[in-house]
Short mmCIF file of C-alpha atoms in Angstrom, two decimals:
data_model
loop_
_atom_site.label_atom_id
_atom_site.label_comp_id
_atom_site.label_asym_id
_atom_site.label_seq_id
_atom_site.Cartn_x
_atom_site.Cartn_y
_atom_site.Cartn_z
CA MET A 1 57.41 1.64 56.16
CA SER A 2 54.03 -0.04 55.96
CA ILE A 3 52.01 -1.77 53.29
CA ILE A 4 48.90 -0.32 51.68
CA ARG A 5 46.41 -2.59 50.00
CA LEU A 6 44.03 -1.39 47.25
CA LEU A 7 40.81 -2.94 45.99
CA LEU A 8 40.48 -1.85 42.36
CA ALA A 9 37.91 -1.87 39.57
CA TYR A 10 38.76 -0.82 36.03
CA ASP A 11 37.54 -0.80 32.47
CA GLY A 12 40.42 -2.39 30.55
CA THR A 13 39.23 -1.27 27.11
CA ASP A 14 41.70 1.56 26.66
CA PHE A 15 44.69 0.02 28.48
CA HIS A 16 47.48 -2.22 27.25
CA GLY A 17 46.81 -4.49 30.18
CA TRP A 18 47.93 -4.24 33.78
CA ALA A 19 51.70 -4.57 33.56
CA ARG A 20 53.80 -1.43 33.22
CA GLN A 21 55.46 -1.01 29.83
CA PRO A 22 57.81 1.72 28.65
CA ARG A 23 55.69 3.34 25.96
CA ALA A 24 52.17 1.99 26.47
CA ARG A 25 49.33 3.15 28.70
CA THR A 26 48.81 0.46 31.32
CA VAL A 27 46.75 0.25 34.53
CA GLN A 28 49.86 -0.25 36.67
CA GLY A 29 51.51 2.66 34.89
CA VAL A 30 48.73 5.19 35.50
CA ILE A 31 48.28 4.18 39.15
CA GLU A 32 52.01 4.28 39.94
CA GLU A 33 52.29 7.64 38.22
CA ALA A 34 49.34 9.00 40.22
CA LEU A 35 50.91 7.72 43.46
CA ALA A 36 54.30 9.34 42.88
CA PRO A 37 53.38 12.86 44.10
CA MET A 38 52.16 11.35 47.41
CA MET A 39 55.47 9.56 47.87
CA GLY A 40 57.97 12.34 47.49
CA GLY A 41 58.04 12.03 43.71
CA THR A 42 59.13 8.40 43.57
CA ALA A 43 56.54 6.00 42.14
CA PRO A 44 56.18 2.79 44.17
CA ARG A 45 56.19 -0.64 42.57
CA LEU A 46 52.79 -2.23 42.78
CA SER A 47 52.34 -5.94 43.36
CA VAL A 48 49.09 -7.29 41.89
CA ALA A 49 46.97 -10.41 42.26
CA GLY A 50 46.05 -10.76 38.58
CA ARG A 51 48.17 -9.38 35.75
CA THR A 52 45.27 -8.75 33.38
CA ASP A 53 45.97 -8.65 29.62
CA THR A 54 45.13 -5.89 27.15
CA GLY A 55 41.37 -5.31 27.09
CA VAL A 56 40.63 -7.43 30.18
CA HIS A 57 38.65 -5.74 33.00
CA ALA A 58 38.67 -5.99 36.78
CA PHE A 59 36.03 -5.52 39.42
CA GLY A 60 37.84 -6.95 42.46
CA GLN A 61 41.54 -6.63 41.62
CA VAL A 62 43.93 -6.31 44.58
CA ALA A 63 47.26 -4.45 44.51
CA SER A 64 49.72 -3.54 47.26
CA PHE A 65 52.74 -1.31 47.74
CA GLU A 66 55.11 -0.09 50.44
CA ALA A 67 54.65 3.43 51.72
CA SER A 68 55.68 5.52 54.69
CA ARG A 69 53.59 5.22 57.87
CA THR A 70 52.45 8.81 57.41
CA LEU A 71 50.61 8.14 54.15
CA GLU A 72 46.96 7.57 55.04
CA PRO A 73 45.06 4.93 53.01
CA ALA A 74 41.97 7.20 52.99
CA HIS A 75 44.03 9.94 51.39
CA VAL A 76 45.38 7.52 48.77
CA LEU A 77 41.82 6.46 47.91
CA ARG A 78 40.57 10.02 47.48
CA ALA A 79 43.60 11.22 45.54
CA LEU A 80 43.65 8.26 43.13
CA ASN A 81 39.90 8.47 42.50
CA ALA A 82 40.11 12.22 41.92
CA ARG A 83 42.65 11.57 39.19
CA LEU A 84 41.65 8.22 37.67
CA ALA A 85 37.92 7.55 38.24
CA PRO A 86 35.70 6.38 36.68
CA GLU A 87 38.04 4.47 34.33
CA VAL A 88 40.04 3.15 37.28
CA VAL A 89 38.31 3.19 40.67
CA VAL A 90 39.82 2.50 44.09
CA ARG A 91 36.92 0.80 45.89
CA ALA A 92 38.81 0.49 49.18
CA ALA A 93 42.26 1.21 50.61
CA ARG A 94 43.64 -0.01 53.93
CA ARG A 95 46.85 -0.84 55.69
CA ALA A 96 47.88 -4.50 55.37
CA PRO A 97 49.90 -6.61 57.82
CA GLU A 98 53.66 -6.73 57.41
CA GLY A 99 54.65 -9.30 54.81
CA PHE A 100 51.44 -8.93 52.82
CA ASP A 101 51.95 -9.02 49.07
CA ALA A 102 48.94 -8.78 46.75
CA ARG A 103 50.41 -11.36 44.39
CA HIS A 104 52.18 -13.84 46.63
CA SER A 105 49.68 -13.78 49.49
CA ALA A 106 46.70 -14.47 47.21
CA THR A 107 45.28 -17.98 47.52
CA GLY A 108 42.53 -17.77 44.92
CA ARG A 109 41.30 -15.80 41.92
CA THR A 110 37.84 -15.70 40.35
CA TYR A 111 37.24 -14.57 36.77
CA ARG A 112 33.96 -14.14 34.94
CA TYR A 113 33.53 -14.39 31.19
CA ARG A 114 30.37 -12.95 29.57
CA ILE A 115 29.05 -14.17 26.22
CA GLY A 116 26.13 -12.37 24.52
CA THR A 117 23.98 -14.76 22.51
CA ALA A 118 21.25 -12.39 21.24
CA GLY A 119 21.00 -11.66 17.52
CA SER A 120 22.34 -8.13 17.92
CA PRO A 121 24.86 -6.80 20.44
CA ASP A 122 23.83 -4.50 23.28
CA PRO A 123 25.53 -1.08 22.96
CA PHE A 124 25.57 -0.70 26.76
CA THR A 125 27.52 -3.89 27.50
CA ALA A 126 29.45 -4.31 24.23
CA ARG A 127 32.74 -3.38 25.90
CA TYR A 128 32.36 -6.19 28.46
CA VAL A 129 30.54 -8.96 26.61
CA TRP A 130 31.69 -11.17 23.72
CA HIS A 131 28.88 -10.93 21.17
CA ARG A 132 28.47 -14.41 19.75
CA PRO A 133 24.96 -14.99 18.44
CA ALA A 134 24.55 -18.76 18.54
CA ARG A 135 22.41 -21.39 20.20
CA THR A 136 24.54 -22.65 23.04
CA ALA A 137 24.01 -25.95 24.85
CA ILE A 138 24.59 -24.97 28.46
CA GLY A 139 24.29 -28.56 29.68
CA ALA A 140 27.20 -29.78 27.55
CA MET A 141 29.32 -26.81 28.66
CA ARG A 142 28.59 -27.74 32.28
CA ARG A 143 29.58 -31.37 31.76
CA ALA A 144 32.85 -30.27 30.18
CA ALA A 145 33.47 -27.72 32.96
CA THR A 146 33.13 -30.45 35.59
CA LEU A 147 35.97 -32.37 33.96
CA LEU A 148 38.28 -29.37 34.37
CA VAL A 149 37.81 -29.06 38.12
CA GLY A 150 40.67 -30.29 40.29
CA GLU A 151 44.46 -30.13 40.14
CA HIS A 152 45.68 -30.69 36.59
CA ASP A 153 48.51 -29.72 34.29
CA PHE A 154 46.77 -27.08 32.15
CA ALA A 155 49.55 -26.86 29.51
CA SER A 156 46.93 -27.32 26.76
CA PHE A 157 45.25 -24.12 27.92
CA CYS A 158 48.33 -21.99 28.75
CA ARG A 159 49.79 -19.51 26.32
CA ARG A 160 53.33 -20.36 27.21
CA PRO A 161 54.94 -22.64 29.73
CA GLU A 162 56.06 -20.72 32.79
CA PRO A 163 59.26 -22.49 33.87
CA PRO A 164 59.35 -21.60 37.57
CA ALA A 165 55.63 -21.97 38.19
CA GLY A 166 54.89 -24.67 35.63
CA THR A 167 51.37 -25.16 34.33
CA VAL A 168 49.82 -27.17 37.15
CA ARG A 169 46.87 -25.32 38.68
CA ARG A 170 44.03 -26.23 41.04
CA VAL A 171 40.66 -25.27 39.57
CA GLU A 172 38.09 -25.09 42.34
CA ARG A 173 34.94 -24.33 40.39
CA ILE A 174 33.72 -23.50 36.90
CA ALA A 175 30.08 -22.41 36.81
CA VAL A 176 28.19 -21.94 33.54
CA SER A 177 25.00 -19.94 33.89
CA ARG A 178 22.49 -18.16 31.70
CA ALA A 179 21.21 -14.66 32.52
CA GLY A 180 18.76 -13.44 29.89
CA ASP A 181 20.63 -13.34 26.58
CA GLU A 182 23.98 -13.92 28.30
CA VAL A 183 25.95 -17.05 29.05
CA ARG A 184 28.42 -16.53 31.91
CA VAL A 185 31.40 -18.70 32.77
CA THR A 186 32.72 -18.09 36.29
CA ALA A 187 36.01 -19.81 37.12
CA SER A 188 37.88 -19.98 40.43
CA ALA A 189 41.37 -21.43 40.91
CA ASN A 190 44.37 -21.00 43.17
CA ALA A 191 45.89 -19.24 40.15
CA PHE A 192 45.57 -19.23 36.37
CA CYS A 193 48.38 -19.44 33.82
CA HIS A 194 48.59 -16.92 31.00
CA GLN A 195 45.36 -16.70 28.92
CA MET A 196 44.01 -19.80 30.66
CA VAL A 197 40.46 -18.52 31.26
CA ARG A 198 40.10 -17.27 27.68
CA SER A 199 41.45 -20.57 26.40
CA LEU A 200 39.04 -22.60 28.55
CA VAL A 201 36.12 -20.42 27.43
CA GLY A 202 37.18 -20.75 23.77
CA THR A 203 36.96 -24.52 24.09
CA LEU A 204 33.79 -24.49 26.20
CA VAL A 205 31.84 -22.44 23.64
CA ARG A 206 32.74 -25.02 20.97
CA VAL A 207 31.40 -27.67 23.30
CA GLY A 208 28.26 -25.53 23.55
CA ASP A 209 28.06 -25.43 19.74
CA GLY A 210 28.39 -29.21 19.50
CA ARG A 211 31.66 -28.93 17.58
CA VAL A 212 33.68 -30.45 20.45
CA ASP A 213 32.39 -33.32 22.62
CA ALA A 214 32.15 -32.46 26.31
CA GLU A 215 33.99 -35.66 27.13
CA ALA A 216 36.89 -34.76 24.78
CA ILE A 217 38.00 -32.20 27.38
CA THR A 218 39.71 -34.96 29.34
CA ASP A 219 41.84 -35.93 26.32
CA ILE A 220 42.69 -32.33 25.46
CA LEU A 221 43.79 -31.77 29.06
CA ALA A 222 45.81 -35.00 29.19
CA ALA A 223 47.62 -34.32 25.90
CA GLY A 224 49.34 -31.20 27.23
CA ASP A 225 49.25 -29.84 23.70
CA ARG A 226 47.99 -26.35 23.07
CA SER A 227 47.13 -27.10 19.44
CA LEU A 228 44.29 -29.35 20.60
CA ALA A 229 42.44 -26.55 22.39
CA SER A 230 40.07 -24.26 20.44
CA PRO A 231 41.01 -20.64 19.61
CA ILE A 232 40.96 -18.46 22.72
CA ALA A 233 38.02 -16.15 23.43
CA PRO A 234 38.59 -12.39 22.93
CA PRO A 235 39.80 -10.37 25.92
CA HIS A 236 36.94 -7.92 26.34
CA GLY A 237 34.48 -10.51 27.69
CA LEU A 238 36.77 -11.25 30.66
CA THR A 239 36.70 -9.63 34.10
CA LEU A 240 38.72 -10.48 37.23
CA VAL A 241 35.90 -10.37 39.76
CA ALA A 242 37.51 -11.36 43.07
CA VAL A 243 40.75 -12.38 44.79
CA ARG A 244 40.87 -14.53 47.91
CA TYR A 245 43.43 -14.29 50.69
CA GLY A 246 43.38 -17.40 52.83
CA GLY A 247 44.17 -17.51 56.54
CA PRO A 248 43.16 -15.11 59.26
CA ALA A 249 46.08 -12.74 58.63
CA TYR A 250 44.71 -11.51 55.30
CA PRO A 251 40.96 -11.07 55.53
CA SER A 252 39.14 -10.09 52.36
CA LEU A 253 38.79 -6.32 51.95
CA MET B 1 7.55 3.83 -2.12
CA SER B 2 7.05 2.29 1.28
CA ILE B 3 7.99 3.14 4.83
CA ILE B 4 10.65 1.30 6.86
CA ARG B 5 10.60 1.47 10.62
CA LEU B 6 13.71 0.90 12.75
CA LEU B 7 13.99 0.02 16.44
CA LEU B 8 17.34 1.46 17.59
CA ALA B 9 19.67 1.27 20.58
CA TYR B 10 22.74 3.48 20.87
CA ASP B 11 25.42 4.67 23.23
CA GLY B 12 25.20 8.45 22.94
CA THR B 13 28.57 9.14 24.60
CA ASP B 14 30.48 9.94 21.42
CA PHE B 15 27.67 11.62 19.48
CA HIS B 16 26.53 15.22 19.33
CA GLY B 17 22.99 14.01 19.86
CA TRP B 18 20.49 12.59 17.39
CA ALA B 19 19.83 15.52 15.07
CA ARG B 20 21.94 15.86 11.92
CA GLN B 21 24.36 18.81 11.97
CA PRO B 22 26.72 20.00 9.27
CA ARG B 23 30.06 19.39 10.97
CA ALA B 24 29.30 17.18 13.98
CA ARG B 25 29.00 13.42 14.32
CA THR B 26 25.35 12.67 15.13
CA VAL B 27 23.32 9.47 15.31
CA GLN B 28 20.99 10.61 12.55
CA GLY B 29 24.01 11.58 10.46
CA VAL B 30 25.79 8.22 10.67
CA ILE B 31 22.60 6.22 10.02
CA GLU B 32 21.53 8.33 7.03
CA GLU B 33 25.05 8.11 5.61
CA ALA B 34 25.08 4.33 6.05
CA LEU B 35 21.68 4.07 4.31
CA ALA B 36 22.69 6.12 1.26
CA PRO B 37 24.47 3.28 -0.65
CA MET B 38 21.29 1.15 -0.32
CA MET B 39 19.20 3.94 -1.82
CA GLY B 40 21.03 4.76 -5.02
CA GLY B 41 23.41 7.12 -3.26
CA THR B 42 20.80 9.50 -1.85
CA ALA B 43 20.52 9.51 1.93
CA PRO B 44 16.92 9.44 3.18
CA ARG B 45 15.61 11.82 5.84
CA LEU B 46 14.89 9.96 9.04
CA SER B 47 11.95 10.86 11.24
CA VAL B 48 12.53 10.02 14.91
CA ALA B 49 10.40 9.63 18.03
CA GLY B 50 12.89 11.26 20.45
CA ARG B 51 15.48 13.81 19.37
CA THR B 52 18.01 12.90 22.03
CA ASP B 53 20.60 15.50 23.08
CA THR B 54 24.39 15.18 23.13
CA GLY B 55 25.40 12.33 25.44
CA VAL B 56 21.88 10.91 25.87
CA HIS B 57 21.42 7.21 25.09
CA ALA B 58 18.62 5.14 23.60
CA PHE B 59 17.50 1.57 24.04
CA GLY B 60 14.11 1.68 22.30
CA GLN B 61 14.35 4.63 19.92
CA VAL B 62 12.14 4.44 16.79
CA ALA B 63 12.98 6.03 13.44
CA SER B 64 11.32 5.77 10.02
CA PHE B 65 12.08 6.66 6.42
CA GLU B 66 10.68 6.25 2.92
CA ALA B 67 12.33 3.72 0.65
CA SER B 68 11.57 1.85 -2.54
CA ARG B 69 9.47 -1.32 -2.25
CA THR B 70 12.48 -3.38 -3.32
CA LEU B 71 14.58 -2.50 -0.26
CA GLU B 72 14.12 -5.33 2.25
CA PRO B 73 13.99 -4.37 5.96
CA ALA B 74 16.07 -7.46 6.82
CA HIS B 75 18.79 -6.25 4.47
CA VAL B 76 18.70 -2.76 6.04
CA LEU B 77 19.11 -4.32 9.50
CA ARG B 78 22.10 -6.45 8.51
CA ALA B 79 23.82 -3.70 6.54
CA LEU B 80 23.41 -1.04 9.23
CA ASN B 81 24.58 -3.37 12.00
CA ALA B 82 27.58 -4.48 9.94
CA ARG B 83 28.62 -0.85 9.70
CA LEU B 84 27.50 0.74 12.97
CA ALA B 85 27.21 -1.91 15.72
CA PRO B 86 27.82 -2.06 18.58
CA GLU B 87 27.73 1.72 19.06
CA VAL B 88 24.44 1.98 17.18
CA VAL B 89 22.39 -1.20 16.90
CA VAL B 90 19.29 -1.84 14.81
CA ARG B 91 17.29 -4.19 17.05
CA ALA B 92 14.49 -4.65 14.49
CA ALA B 93 13.49 -3.37 11.07
CA ARG B 94 10.11 -3.81 9.41
CA ARG B 95 7.80 -2.24 6.89
CA ALA B 96 5.30 0.21 8.40
CA PRO B 97 1.79 1.07 7.15
CA GLU B 98 1.41 4.01 4.79
CA GLY B 99 1.27 7.29 6.69
CA PHE B 100 3.43 6.03 9.57
CA ASP B 101 5.89 8.58 10.83
CA ALA B 102 8.13 7.73 13.81
CA ARG B 103 7.72 11.20 15.28
CA HIS B 104 4.15 12.19 14.49
CA SER B 105 2.60 8.76 15.00
CA ALA B 106 4.17 8.28 18.46
CA THR B 107 1.70 8.59 21.32
CA GLY B 108 4.08 8.07 24.25
CA ARG B 109 7.75 8.14 25.23
CA THR B 110 9.44 6.58 28.25
CA TYR B 111 12.82 7.75 29.54
CA ARG B 112 14.89 6.33 32.37
CA TYR B 113 17.41 8.31 34.40
CA ARG B 114 20.02 6.42 36.45
CA ILE B 115 21.72 7.94 39.52
CA GLY B 116 24.60 6.12 41.23
CA THR B 117 24.65 6.77 44.97
CA ALA B 118 27.63 4.59 46.04
CA GLY B 119 30.77 6.26 47.38
CA SER B 120 32.78 5.50 44.24
CA PRO B 121 31.56 5.25 40.65
CA ASP B 122 31.34 1.91 38.83
CA PRO B 123 33.70 1.85 35.81
CA PHE B 124 31.31 -0.46 33.95
CA THR B 125 28.26 1.81 34.10
CA ALA B 126 29.95 5.22 34.40
CA ARG B 127 28.94 6.17 30.84
CA TYR B 128 25.24 5.62 31.66
CA VAL B 129 24.87 6.57 35.30
CA TRP B 130 25.14 9.97 37.00
CA HIS B 131 27.53 9.38 39.92
CA ARG B 132 26.12 11.35 42.80
CA PRO B 133 27.17 9.91 46.16
CA ALA B 134 24.52 11.14 48.58
CA ARG B 135 21.86 9.79 50.88
CA THR B 136 18.67 10.17 48.91
CA ALA B 137 15.18 10.13 50.40
CA ILE B 138 13.27 8.05 47.88
CA GLY B 139 9.96 8.63 49.66
CA ALA B 140 10.13 12.41 49.24
CA MET B 141 11.12 12.01 45.57
CA ARG B 142 8.05 9.80 45.06
CA ARG B 143 5.72 12.31 46.69
CA ALA B 144 7.08 15.07 44.46
CA ALA B 145 6.85 12.83 41.38
CA THR B 146 3.16 12.20 42.05
CA LEU B 147 2.49 15.95 41.88
CA LEU B 148 3.96 16.06 38.36
CA VAL B 149 1.63 13.45 36.92
CA GLY B 150 -1.19 14.72 34.72
CA GLU B 151 -1.56 17.38 32.05
CA HIS B 152 0.32 20.52 33.03
CA ASP B 153 2.18 23.41 31.47
CA PHE B 154 5.80 22.33 32.08
CA ALA B 155 7.35 25.70 31.12
CA SER B 156 9.35 25.65 34.39
CA PHE B 157 11.04 22.45 33.21
CA CYS B 158 11.50 23.24 29.50
CA ARG B 159 14.69 24.63 28.07
CA ARG B 160 12.94 26.95 25.66
CA PRO B 161 9.33 27.57 24.80
CA GLU B 162 8.39 25.80 21.59
CA PRO B 163 5.88 28.16 19.96
CA PRO B 164 3.92 25.70 17.81
CA ALA B 165 3.83 22.89 20.37
CA GLY B 166 3.83 24.98 23.52
CA THR B 167 4.93 23.48 26.82
CA VAL B 168 1.79 21.62 27.87
CA ARG B 169 2.47 17.88 28.21
CA ARG B 170 0.61 14.94 29.71
CA VAL B 171 2.84 13.01 32.14
CA GLU B 172 1.41 9.52 32.64
CA ARG B 173 3.80 8.13 35.23
CA ILE B 174 7.02 8.94 37.09
CA ALA B 175 8.39 5.99 39.03
CA VAL B 176 11.29 6.36 41.47
CA SER B 177 12.95 3.07 42.39
CA ARG B 178 16.10 1.82 44.05
CA ALA B 179 18.19 -0.99 42.56
CA GLY B 180 21.25 -1.70 44.69
CA ASP B 181 23.32 1.50 44.74
CA GLU B 182 21.22 3.08 42.01
CA VAL B 183 18.19 5.33 42.12
CA ARG B 184 16.18 5.20 38.89
CA VAL B 185 13.61 7.68 37.70
CA THR B 186 11.39 6.33 34.92
CA ALA B 187 9.10 8.88 33.27
CA SER B 188 6.39 8.36 30.65
CA ALA B 189 4.49 11.12 28.86
CA ASN B 190 2.75 11.73 25.56
CA ALA B 191 5.85 13.80 24.76
CA PHE B 192 8.53 15.76 26.60
CA CYS B 193 9.73 19.27 25.84
CA HIS B 194 13.44 20.00 25.44
CA GLN B 195 15.54 18.84 28.44
CA MET B 196 12.36 18.21 30.45
CA VAL B 197 13.37 14.83 31.93
CA ARG B 198 16.80 16.11 32.98
CA SER B 199 15.18 19.20 34.48
CA LEU B 200 12.62 17.11 36.42
CA VAL B 201 15.40 14.81 37.67
CA GLY B 202 17.56 17.79 38.68
CA THR B 203 14.73 19.05 40.88
CA LEU B 204 13.74 15.59 42.18
CA VAL B 205 17.28 14.86 43.45
CA ARG B 206 17.19 18.11 45.43
CA VAL B 207 13.92 16.94 46.91
CA GLY B 208 15.72 13.68 47.76
CA ASP B 209 18.48 15.72 49.44
CA GLY B 210 15.95 17.66 51.51
CA ARG B 211 16.98 20.96 49.88
CA VAL B 212 13.60 21.34 48.15
CA ASP B 213 10.28 20.38 49.75
CA ALA B 214 8.34 17.71 47.87
CA GLU B 215 5.24 19.89 48.07
CA ALA B 216 7.07 22.88 46.54
CA ILE B 217 6.89 21.10 43.17
CA THR B 218 3.31 22.32 42.73
CA ASP B 219 4.40 25.95 43.08
CA ILE B 220 7.40 25.53 40.79
CA LEU B 221 5.11 23.99 38.18
CA ALA B 222 2.47 26.67 38.56
CA ALA B 223 4.96 29.55 38.30
CA GLY B 224 5.93 28.67 34.74
CA ASP B 225 9.37 30.08 35.52
CA ARG B 226 12.44 28.11 34.67
CA SER B 227 14.57 29.93 37.23
CA LEU B 228 12.63 28.20 40.03
CA ALA B 229 13.63 24.71 38.94
CA SER B 230 16.95 23.22 40.10
CA PRO B 231 19.93 22.84 37.70
CA ILE B 232 19.32 20.10 35.16
CA ALA B 233 20.87 16.65 35.59
CA PRO B 234 23.77 15.77 33.24
CA PRO B 235 22.93 14.05 29.94
CA HIS B 236 24.80 10.76 30.34
CA GLY B 237 22.41 9.36 32.98
CA LEU B 238 19.48 9.55 30.56
CA THR B 239 18.22 6.83 28.20
CA LEU B 240 15.14 6.80 25.96
CA VAL B 241 13.88 3.32 26.77
CA ALA B 242 10.63 2.95 24.82
CA VAL B 243 8.22 4.65 22.43
CA ARG B 244 4.53 3.83 22.25
CA TYR B 245 2.36 3.93 19.15
CA GLY B 246 -1.30 3.95 20.09
CA GLY B 247 -4.08 2.47 18.04
CA PRO B 248 -4.23 -0.80 16.15
CA ALA B 249 -2.58 0.62 13.02
CA TYR B 250 0.82 1.06 14.70
CA PRO B 251 1.56 -1.88 16.94
CA SER B 252 4.70 -1.75 18.99
CA LEU B 253 7.73 -3.39 17.31
#
């Protein structure tokens, strides 16, 4: 057996998220189903770097699975794209070193959240951008973002406590930028707890509105109380853009 | 009565084109239907600058209709967007001078055609870009495009002869540019006959492939024979980006 690693992009609009579910159309489900005929009829179990929620997109998702040595990554790429593109696209496929696991080997994830601030939405990006026409103070959002960087207990921004993993995460960078009528929040961390990016963005936009003080972020974080954070941002503005694999054994695809 | 002018953007993917049809969902149909309640229950007849085909998009489409003096353009904008956005978006609405007609007053139209040349399609632009993985010689496409500029009989690139209007058009500019993995063809003319941009693009990409000589364009044009042109490009890569209204009486929105 050997391990095959996939670099994936997908439009999450019409999926019930990544994770396989019995009666819902999910990204994992359609990929595993499409792989089955190449594996003697038995679908493999995919490991994935970021278990995206319903409506969340990916540009640089990474998944891996065990397959026989005779299954060529180039064949997997062509066969999956023939069946699933352009909704789900395999951007690259290659053999990975023994022991590689897309989820457990990952050392960093980067998500981008797009907010459209123009008066009217743009039909061509509406599936990927949260339309929120409002004057937004980028400077205040940046000050607040700075306070989130570092290793903290993010319980205030996690949907539910995750007993084995806990809610401590190391945020490496949160950049807030403007591109035309869009405000973009790009966040990198070793990992994110459930709905953490959407929760951070939900609070940051209120900072941008002036409804929450930038400096209050420190108190919200320290309280470890989800009720202090603002409502979470909707899923469709969020995209997993990249996954990092540290160490020389797992170079980036 | 007065005339209201609308600047429209729409994703044409799920429409059977602009023009109203009895049993098909069209852009004109949904807008007229949404306007009816504001006009005492009687839908107006929209005039439009570009009658886009099934699957063709618009960013700067212009439409106009007659309404009573009491109907405020700002109200029309809000009401239409509340009902139709983000699939169809009214970017601006204003009163137009007497005699203005979105179709007959227009003096120029600009369309853009997007071609994706990367190995795999991009899920986020797949609805708006023709995925055509191939090495494309931009220089040859540009030389051919230059030969199309000017007033010519475009019968070789028109779906059907249009007896009253004929097939003579004045092409002002055809720009071929590369943006990352995309090749874009931007064409401006006083007007285009039916499927003319897609037909020009279909031939230009064959020039880019080396299957048709750039200089052969002159002969294809002169022959006035549609069978000499290459197959037309698919509709989803095409977007009407802007309409021009010449003269001081009809400033651009």
